[in-house]
Coordinates of C-alpha atoms in Angstrom, one line a residue:
M107 CA 0.0 0.0 0.0
S108 CA 1.4 3.4 -0.9
V109 CA 2.1 6.2 1.5
A110 CA -0.4 8.5 -0.3
K111 CA -3.1 5.9 0.1
I112 CA -2.4 5.4 3.8
R113 CA -2.6 9.2 4.3
K114 CA -5.8 9.4 2.4
Q115 CA -7.3 6.5 4.5
A116 CA -6.1 8.1 7.7
R117 CA -7.8 11.4 6.7
I118 CA -11.1 9.6 6.0
L119 CA -10.8 7.6 9.2
M120 CA -10.0 10.7 11.2
W121 CA -13.4 12.2 10.2
L122 CA -15.2 8.9 10.9
V123 CA -13.7 8.8 14.4
T124 CA -14.9 12.3 14.9
V125 CA -18.6 11.1 14.7
P126 CA -18.6 9.0 17.9
F127 CA -16.6 11.7 19.7
A128 CA -19.1 14.4 18.7
G129 CA -22.0 12.1 19.6
L130 CA -20.5 11.5 23.1
A131 CA -19.9 15.2 23.5
V132 CA -23.5 16.0 22.6
L133 CA -24.8 13.3 25.0
T134 CA -22.6 14.7 27.7
I135 CA -24.0 18.2 27.2
L136 CA -27.5 16.9 27.2
L137 CA -26.8 14.9 30.4
L138 CA -25.5 18.1 32.1
G139 CA -28.4 20.0 30.8
N140 CA -30.8 17.4 32.2
I141 CA -29.1 17.6 35.6
V142 CA -29.5 21.4 35.6
W143 CA -33.1 21.2 34.4
Q144 CA -34.0 18.8 37.2
G145 CA -32.6 21.2 39.8
G146 CA -29.4 19.2 40.5
H147 CA -31.2 16.1 42.0
Y148 CA -28.8 13.2 42.0
A149 CA -26.1 15.3 40.2
D150 CA -23.3 13.9 42.4
T151 CA -24.1 10.2 41.7
V152 CA -24.8 10.8 38.0
A153 CA -21.5 12.8 37.6
I154 CA -19.5 10.0 39.4
Y155 CA -21.1 7.3 37.2
Y156 CA -20.3 9.1 34.0
L157 CA -16.9 10.4 34.9
P158 CA -15.0 7.5 33.2
M159 CA -16.6 8.6 30.0
V160 CA -14.3 11.6 29.9
L161 CA -11.3 9.2 29.8
Y162 CA -12.9 7.2 27.0
M163 CA -13.6 10.4 25.1
W164 CA -9.9 11.4 25.5
A165 CA -8.9 8.0 24.0
I166 CA -11.1 8.7 21.0
W167 CA -9.6 12.2 20.6
M168 CA -6.1 10.8 20.8
I169 CA -6.9 8.3 18.0
R170 CA -8.2 11.2 16.0
S171 CA -5.1 13.2 16.6
A172 CA -2.8 10.4 15.6
L173 CA -4.8 9.8 12.4
K174 CA -4.6 13.6 11.7
A175 CA -0.8 13.5 12.2
I176 CA -0.5 10.5 9.8
A177 CA -2.7 12.2 7.2
R178 CA -0.3 15.2 7.4
G179 CA 2.7 13.0 6.7
A180 CA 4.0 12.2 10.2
L181 CA 6.1 9.1 10.4
F182 CA 4.0 6.1 11.5
D183 CA 6.5 4.7 14.0
K184 CA 6.8 8.1 15.7
V185 CA 3.0 8.4 16.1
I186 CA 2.0 4.9 17.0
A187 CA 4.0 4.5 20.2
T188 CA 2.6 7.7 21.6
L189 CA -0.9 6.8 20.5
L190 CA -0.8 3.3 22.0
F191 CA 0.4 4.7 25.3
R192 CA -2.2 7.4 25.6
V193 CA -5.1 5.2 24.5
G194 CA -3.9 2.5 26.8
L195 CA -3.6 4.9 29.7
A196 CA -7.1 6.3 29.0
L197 CA -8.7 2.8 28.8
F198 CA -6.9 1.5 31.8
G199 CA -7.7 4.6 33.9
G200 CA -11.3 4.6 32.8
A201 CA -11.7 0.9 33.6
L202 CA -9.9 1.3 37.0
F203 CA -12.1 4.2 37.9
T204 CA -15.3 2.3 36.8
V205 CA -14.4 -0.8 38.8
I206 CA -13.0 0.9 41.9
G207 CA -13.5 4.6 41.8
V208 CA -17.2 4.7 41.1
P209 CA -18.3 2.4 44.0
L210 CA -15.9 4.2 46.4
M211 CA -16.9 7.7 45.5
T212 CA -20.6 6.8 45.5
A213 CA -20.2 5.3 48.9
L214 CA -18.4 8.5 50.1
V215 CA -21.1 10.8 48.6
T216 CA -24.2 8.8 49.7
G217 CA -22.8 7.5 53.0
S218 CA -23.7 3.9 52.2
P219 CA -21.8 1.2 50.3
W220 CA -22.8 0.9 46.7
L221 CA -22.1 -2.4 45.1
R222 CA -23.6 -3.3 41.8
T223 CA -23.5 -6.5 39.8
F224 CA -20.0 -7.3 38.6
E225 CA -19.5 -6.2 35.0
P226 CA -16.6 -7.7 33.0
S227 CA -16.5 -5.0 30.3
P228 CA -14.4 -2.5 32.3
V229 CA -12.0 -5.2 33.4
T230 CA -11.5 -6.2 29.8
L231 CA -10.9 -2.6 28.8
G232 CA -8.4 -2.3 31.6
V233 CA -6.5 -5.3 30.5
V234 CA -6.5 -4.1 26.9
G235 CA -5.3 -0.6 28.1
A236 CA -2.5 -2.1 30.0
A237 CA -1.5 -4.3 27.0
L238 CA -1.5 -1.2 24.8
M239 CA 0.8 0.7 27.2
L240 CA 3.2 -2.3 27.1
L241 CA 3.0 -2.5 23.3
S242 CA 3.7 1.2 23.1
Q243 CA 7.0 0.7 24.9
L244 CA 7.9 -2.1 22.5
F245 CA 7.1 0.1 19.4
A246 CA 9.2 2.9 20.8
R247 CA 12.1 0.6 21.4
A248 CA 11.8 -0.9 18.0
S249 CA 11.8 2.6 16.5
V250 CA 15.0 3.5 18.4
M251 CA 16.6 0.2 17.3
R252 CA 15.7 0.8 13.6
D253 CA 17.2 4.3 13.8
E254 CA 20.3 2.9 15.3
I255 CA 20.6 0.2 12.6
E256 CA 20.0 2.8 9.8
G257 CA 22.9 4.8 11.3
F258 CA 25.3 2.1 10.3
F259 CA 24.4 2.3 6.7

């Protein structure tokens, strides 16, 4: 596949990734508007429950930023290590907060323990996030090694 074709596909995908980000941003604004409209009832628990969404939105924005950089001609190996680390960090942080932070903060705000049914989705996202962070280090090391080898020739 040619570099020009990769850049074109990255540009198209960048705009396609913008759609779910914009959708989540609109839903967040509607959620906040609904909280204000209802006079702030349950605002604390709703905010705690949806707080991890900010990290997931950050992951989507980082993917969009990386695709934009590739579309502009940035070197793939320089972009991918940073992208994988940031997305991995966002997924891991969001999952960790969903599994541990939401129940603890809800218990602190309401004064009673809040335990819901165990949900494996955040745990899976956390494992994927941790794996992406590890892979980002491998990509960064491979890039350095390639630059070192190219220095010999």
